[in-house]
Amino acid sequence: MASPSVARWFSQNVWVPDEELAKKDDDLKLPHHAGNNWQAARTPRRRALVRYAFYTLIILCVVFFLRRITYSREEDIVRPYSQYRQNDPVAKGIPTQLTAPKPTPKPTPKKPIAVTKPVDEAIKIPAAEAAAEDARHYKGVIQFNALGASLRQMNFAKFGPGSSSVMFAASNLQSAATLLPMACQRAVVQKDRVFFALFGDSEIELENLLRVNGIDETCKILTLDARADQSRQLSGPRLAVAAARAMYHISNYARPVAIVVDGSSAEDRPFLDGIKDQMSDVPKTTLIELPARAEARLSWMAQLDATALSEWNNVHFDILIHAPPTGTGNLKRLLRSLAAADLAGHSIPQITVELPPTLDISLERFLYTFQWPKPRMAGPSPKMLTLRHRIQHEKPTARESTVRLLESFWPSDTANSHALILSPHTEVSPQFFHYVKYALLHRRYGKVGKEDDPYRLMFGISFTVPETHLHDTKPFSAPLTANKGSSFVWQAPSSDAMLVFGDKWTELHGYVSHSLQAEKAGTAVPTMTQSKDVAENKPAWLEYMLQLCRLRSYFTVYPSKETADVIVGVYADLPDVADGREKSEADARLETQRGSSFDAGSQFDMLNTLPDGGVLESLHEMPVLAWEGGASTLDGIVQASHKHAAEFRRQIGTCKDPDAVVRRHRFAADLFCAAQVEEV
């Protein structure tokens, strides 16, 4: 409440009646004026000006208050959609009038339809003003009557709580023609429920769209008409709003784990903007943007279950290349093939090249002009090529060569970041990265891979089939299988082209570190340290990989010979010797006999080399080889590893109770009891 002094001031200075002002003016003695030198009797008083200013301020405050309580955010909807979403409560997960459906009277249906969730007849977005006359500047209520009808007709309970759903969404009719066959193919090979939703402003009936694209009753997909009733009257930003709101309601009912859209230039930009913005509020749903001609380039997507698809955007791998002291022509051939490989739909890997001690002028010129990735793919993105040229004071030993490889990469996320080792004498095909991602998602992130214990013993994935055994130069023959093109399991890792999982890489890093410390302390016993299980023509780091695989029951999955010859070529035309190794005469004679029938420009589809038109088998269906190359089983590998680990912990780990059951350490410290004492 105002103080008495303030009220008194207002009464004396502002709220003065006009009659009193007139009486006071009459009492004033003003000077007389004559002739033309007339002057105003008086000037406007300061009190009157203060009073008028106060009245104006009161009126402005009232107008501002009324405007504030009647203001609708829909009036600014013509602004870019990203600006509208900055302060939107939906971005924080709070339902608003734009997101929560508003109940309206329901008409009596002709036939009763069983539904498990109530769906409104029309999902509406309220607006403050009436519809504008302009056809593309409609600001009225946006309704989704067709979407509400589609959702009511679906009984989501019959799929069960454990079923997963994948949705294909399109706005442009050309994009719909691309996605519809892919959705049908997925519905045939997978047990997921597959949706197709049509957005945008097209006037074609959904049934006619399916018929034009050859979709009939044999295609077991569920269709949703997600177009707004006033879609032809909406501007670009409001079409983005309509797409986001329709996706909001679809996500609440269908709950897809992955949404597949056409990310090429053929798709409508407002649709993509709205979907991307809405998906930022749903982190558990993966948005997959397909490149152009995805039906031919990514046809293997249909073989991935919903669990694997949900990790589409999370997986990443870096490429490691260690060039030998000689044979730099191999390195240039490999880098050219990597630049020519198809990377559409994949995250661009970082390439780290360990250069030879001596650089010839041709290699320097090549690296000066080499770009990774190509500008047409990455645009203004920074180069993702790292070159390392170490100071060479003497010839590196086997240990130094191993340390250099392990120090060239460290996974930022052991669950999703992996290392792809490529030998310089290899060459990849244009579809190489497609097979890498297909095999990685299927074997590492598929539903079976996450639930089945044997998959946790997988050290990595090889993309070549070796010509010789690991411990000698005898020719290696892949095991015969009932199905042509079947993969096989081998306890020995590969050195030509192999993907090592991130958690296994960190464990290998720790194992090598502890092994070098044990050798330096003099605790190693000659019977185990002097036995070389890897031939001299193989890289030195392969020795430590094999040791860890034998101690941990780890194994590597190899492709069939037919598949390997399509995705990777291995050459012996240019001589090269890995660091820390010496080439013998037997190795030289063997390389002269080796040849490669690899054709980097071949258009042969890799899926045709796999069983049943592109299926990757389960581990339990593959033949298993022990590290020496003899036939074995997964259980046999585990039992042999337990005995070998106990002997290792006794001789090198200096453990008093080598047979004790200990918890595996992520850096292999449990194999070295001295290291465990230091960590404690």
mmCIF file of C-alpha atoms in Angstrom, residues 196-349:
data_model
loop_
_atom_site.group_PDB
_atom_site.id
_atom_site.type_symbol
_atom_site.label_atom_id
_atom_site.label_comp_id
_atom_site.label_asym_id
_atom_site.label_seq_id
_atom_site.Cartn_x
_atom_site.Cartn_y
_atom_site.Cartn_z
ATOM 1 C CA PHE A 196 4.825 -47.162 -43.878
ATOM 2 C CA ALA A 197 3.617 -43.614 -43.233
ATOM 3 C CA LEU A 198 2.853 -41.054 -45.927
ATOM 4 C CA PHE A 199 3.416 -37.402 -45.024
ATOM 5 C CA GLY A 200 3.503 -34.216 -47.083
ATOM 6 C CA ASP A 201 0.895 -32.459 -49.213
ATOM 7 C CA SER A 202 0.243 -34.892 -52.067
ATOM 8 C CA GLU A 203 -3.384 -35.532 -53.025
ATOM 9 C CA ILE A 204 -2.998 -39.156 -54.112
ATOM 10 C CA GLU A 205 -4.982 -41.741 -52.190
ATOM 11 C CA LEU A 206 -2.840 -44.086 -50.129
ATOM 12 C CA GLU A 207 -4.428 -47.136 -51.756
ATOM 13 C CA ASN A 208 -3.628 -45.775 -55.208
ATOM 14 C CA LEU A 209 -0.031 -45.118 -54.189
ATOM 15 C CA LEU A 210 0.382 -48.730 -53.112
ATOM 16 C CA ARG A 211 -1.209 -50.024 -56.288
ATOM 17 C CA VAL A 212 0.955 -47.845 -58.558
ATOM 18 C CA ASN A 213 4.112 -49.175 -56.880
ATOM 19 C CA GLY A 214 3.013 -52.802 -57.198
ATOM 20 C CA ILE A 215 2.191 -53.329 -53.529
ATOM 21 C CA ASP A 216 -0.589 -55.848 -52.953
ATOM 22 C CA GLU A 217 -1.901 -58.039 -50.142
ATOM 23 C CA THR A 218 1.246 -60.173 -50.152
ATOM 24 C CA CYS A 219 3.173 -57.240 -48.704
ATOM 25 C CA LYS A 220 2.524 -57.471 -44.958
ATOM 26 C CA ILE A 221 3.125 -53.851 -43.981
ATOM 27 C CA LEU A 222 0.907 -51.518 -41.960
ATOM 28 C CA THR A 223 0.120 -48.212 -43.645
ATOM 29 C CA LEU A 224 -0.549 -44.852 -42.013
ATOM 30 C CA ASP A 225 -1.854 -41.700 -43.677
ATOM 31 C CA ALA A 226 -0.043 -38.987 -41.716
ATOM 32 C CA ARG A 227 -0.988 -36.087 -43.996
ATOM 33 C CA ALA A 228 -2.782 -33.105 -42.518
ATOM 34 C CA ASP A 229 -6.271 -32.335 -43.767
ATOM 35 C CA GLN A 230 -5.139 -28.844 -44.806
ATOM 36 C CA SER A 231 -1.743 -29.943 -46.184
ATOM 37 C CA ARG A 232 -2.291 -28.208 -49.543
ATOM 38 C CA GLN A 233 -2.811 -24.899 -47.722
ATOM 39 C CA LEU A 234 0.267 -25.067 -45.493
ATOM 40 C CA SER A 235 3.515 -23.226 -46.102
ATOM 41 C CA GLY A 236 6.890 -24.923 -45.817
ATOM 42 C CA PRO A 237 7.476 -24.162 -42.115
ATOM 43 C CA ARG A 238 3.974 -25.278 -41.198
ATOM 44 C CA LEU A 239 4.397 -28.489 -43.201
ATOM 45 C CA ALA A 240 7.423 -29.151 -41.008
ATOM 46 C CA VAL A 241 5.255 -28.534 -37.934
ATOM 47 C CA ALA A 242 2.580 -30.884 -39.247
ATOM 48 C CA ALA A 243 5.153 -33.616 -39.935
ATOM 49 C CA ALA A 244 6.602 -33.265 -36.429
ATOM 50 C CA ARG A 245 3.198 -33.397 -34.750
ATOM 51 C CA ALA A 246 2.073 -36.393 -36.774
ATOM 52 C CA MET A 247 5.300 -38.192 -35.878
ATOM 53 C CA TYR A 248 4.741 -37.314 -32.234
ATOM 54 C CA HIS A 249 1.415 -39.139 -32.185
ATOM 55 C CA ILE A 250 2.682 -42.082 -34.235
ATOM 56 C CA SER A 251 5.607 -42.536 -31.854
ATOM 57 C CA ASN A 252 3.257 -42.648 -28.877
ATOM 58 C CA TYR A 253 1.284 -45.548 -30.340
ATOM 59 C CA ALA A 254 3.605 -47.490 -32.651
ATOM 60 C CA ARG A 255 6.833 -46.786 -30.713
ATOM 61 C CA PRO A 256 9.242 -47.651 -33.571
ATOM 62 C CA VAL A 257 12.860 -48.327 -32.644
ATOM 63 C CA ALA A 258 14.027 -47.062 -36.048
ATOM 64 C CA ILE A 259 12.548 -44.706 -38.646
ATOM 65 C CA VAL A 260 13.846 -44.953 -42.214
ATOM 66 C CA VAL A 261 13.552 -41.938 -44.529
ATOM 67 C CA ASP A 262 14.985 -40.941 -47.885
ATOM 68 C CA GLY A 263 17.788 -38.520 -47.086
ATOM 69 C CA SER A 264 18.592 -37.696 -50.720
ATOM 70 C CA SER A 265 17.645 -34.523 -52.560
ATOM 71 C CA ALA A 266 14.501 -36.188 -53.871
ATOM 72 C CA GLU A 267 12.732 -35.912 -50.518
ATOM 73 C CA ASP A 268 10.861 -32.770 -49.438
ATOM 74 C CA ARG A 269 12.974 -30.573 -47.178
ATOM 75 C CA PRO A 270 10.144 -29.424 -44.829
ATOM 76 C CA PHE A 271 9.335 -33.063 -44.094
ATOM 77 C CA LEU A 272 12.951 -33.903 -43.254
ATOM 78 C CA ASP A 273 13.301 -30.800 -41.085
ATOM 79 C CA GLY A 274 10.186 -31.654 -39.096
ATOM 80 C CA ILE A 275 11.111 -35.312 -38.634
ATOM 81 C CA LYS A 276 14.670 -34.495 -37.550
ATOM 82 C CA ASP A 277 13.465 -31.929 -35.062
ATOM 83 C CA GLN A 278 10.909 -34.280 -33.554
ATOM 84 C CA MET A 279 13.398 -37.155 -33.342
ATOM 85 C CA SER A 280 15.731 -34.992 -31.295
ATOM 86 C CA ASP A 281 13.157 -35.304 -28.511
ATOM 87 C CA VAL A 282 13.054 -39.115 -28.830
ATOM 88 C CA PRO A 283 16.641 -40.333 -28.269
ATOM 89 C CA LYS A 284 15.595 -43.983 -28.092
ATOM 90 C CA THR A 285 14.394 -43.901 -31.710
ATOM 91 C CA THR A 286 17.020 -44.026 -34.459
ATOM 92 C CA LEU A 287 16.490 -41.917 -37.579
ATOM 93 C CA ILE A 288 18.129 -43.538 -40.619
ATOM 94 C CA GLU A 289 18.620 -41.314 -43.663
ATOM 95 C CA LEU A 290 19.146 -43.333 -46.819
ATOM 96 C CA PRO A 291 21.300 -42.128 -49.718
ATOM 97 C CA ALA A 292 20.257 -42.035 -53.351
ATOM 98 C CA ARG A 293 19.606 -45.432 -54.981
ATOM 99 C CA ALA A 294 19.357 -47.005 -51.546
ATOM 100 C CA GLU A 295 17.271 -49.923 -52.801
ATOM 101 C CA ALA A 296 20.322 -51.241 -54.690
ATOM 102 C CA ARG A 297 23.167 -50.034 -52.480
ATOM 103 C CA LEU A 298 21.667 -50.918 -49.088
ATOM 104 C CA SER A 299 19.491 -53.898 -49.898
ATOM 105 C CA TRP A 300 21.237 -55.805 -47.072
ATOM 106 C CA MET A 301 19.392 -53.634 -44.529
ATOM 107 C CA ALA A 302 16.449 -56.010 -44.724
ATOM 108 C CA GLN A 303 18.587 -58.738 -43.122
ATOM 109 C CA LEU A 304 19.186 -56.664 -39.952
ATOM 110 C CA ASP A 305 16.750 -57.051 -37.092
ATOM 111 C CA ALA A 306 15.296 -54.053 -35.276
ATOM 112 C CA THR A 307 17.865 -54.265 -32.490
ATOM 113 C CA ALA A 308 20.731 -53.956 -34.967
ATOM 114 C CA LEU A 309 19.026 -51.119 -36.852
ATOM 115 C CA SER A 310 18.699 -49.129 -33.635
ATOM 116 C CA GLU A 311 22.525 -48.905 -33.523
ATOM 117 C CA TRP A 312 22.832 -47.657 -37.104
ATOM 118 C CA ASN A 313 24.079 -44.191 -36.179
ATOM 119 C CA ASN A 314 26.168 -45.261 -33.172
ATOM 120 C CA VAL A 315 28.749 -47.631 -34.650
ATOM 121 C CA HIS A 316 32.049 -46.229 -35.858
ATOM 122 C CA PHE A 317 35.449 -47.586 -36.795
ATOM 123 C CA ASP A 318 38.843 -46.067 -37.619
ATOM 124 C CA ILE A 319 41.202 -47.416 -40.270
ATOM 125 C CA LEU A 320 44.824 -48.218 -39.361
ATOM 126 C CA ILE A 321 47.461 -48.731 -42.069
ATOM 127 C CA HIS A 322 51.106 -49.445 -41.240
ATOM 128 C CA ALA A 323 53.226 -49.122 -44.343
ATOM 129 C CA PRO A 324 56.295 -51.388 -44.593
ATOM 130 C CA PRO A 325 59.794 -49.989 -45.212
ATOM 131 C CA THR A 326 59.542 -50.990 -48.894
ATOM 132 C CA GLY A 327 56.803 -51.372 -51.451
ATOM 133 C CA THR A 328 55.107 -47.953 -51.243
ATOM 134 C CA GLY A 329 53.173 -48.742 -54.419
ATOM 135 C CA ASN A 330 50.981 -51.020 -52.319
ATOM 136 C CA LEU A 331 50.031 -48.114 -50.062
ATOM 137 C CA LYS A 332 49.017 -45.892 -52.972
ATOM 138 C CA ARG A 333 46.878 -48.645 -54.471
ATOM 139 C CA LEU A 334 45.091 -49.213 -51.147
ATOM 140 C CA LEU A 335 44.407 -45.513 -50.574
ATOM 141 C CA ARG A 336 43.007 -45.133 -54.098
ATOM 142 C CA SER A 337 40.625 -48.034 -53.544
ATOM 143 C CA LEU A 338 39.449 -46.587 -50.225
ATOM 144 C CA ALA A 339 38.707 -43.260 -51.875
ATOM 145 C CA ALA A 340 36.715 -45.033 -54.595
ATOM 146 C CA ALA A 341 34.680 -47.165 -52.149
ATOM 147 C CA ASP A 342 31.023 -46.360 -51.545
ATOM 148 C CA LEU A 343 30.594 -44.626 -48.177
ATOM 149 C CA ALA A 344 26.995 -43.491 -48.619
ATOM 150 C CA GLY A 345 24.963 -44.204 -45.520
ATOM 151 C CA HIS A 346 28.033 -44.693 -43.298
ATOM 152 C CA SER A 347 29.961 -42.492 -40.915
ATOM 153 C CA ILE A 348 33.301 -41.491 -42.440
ATOM 154 C CA PRO A 349 36.176 -43.329 -40.725
#
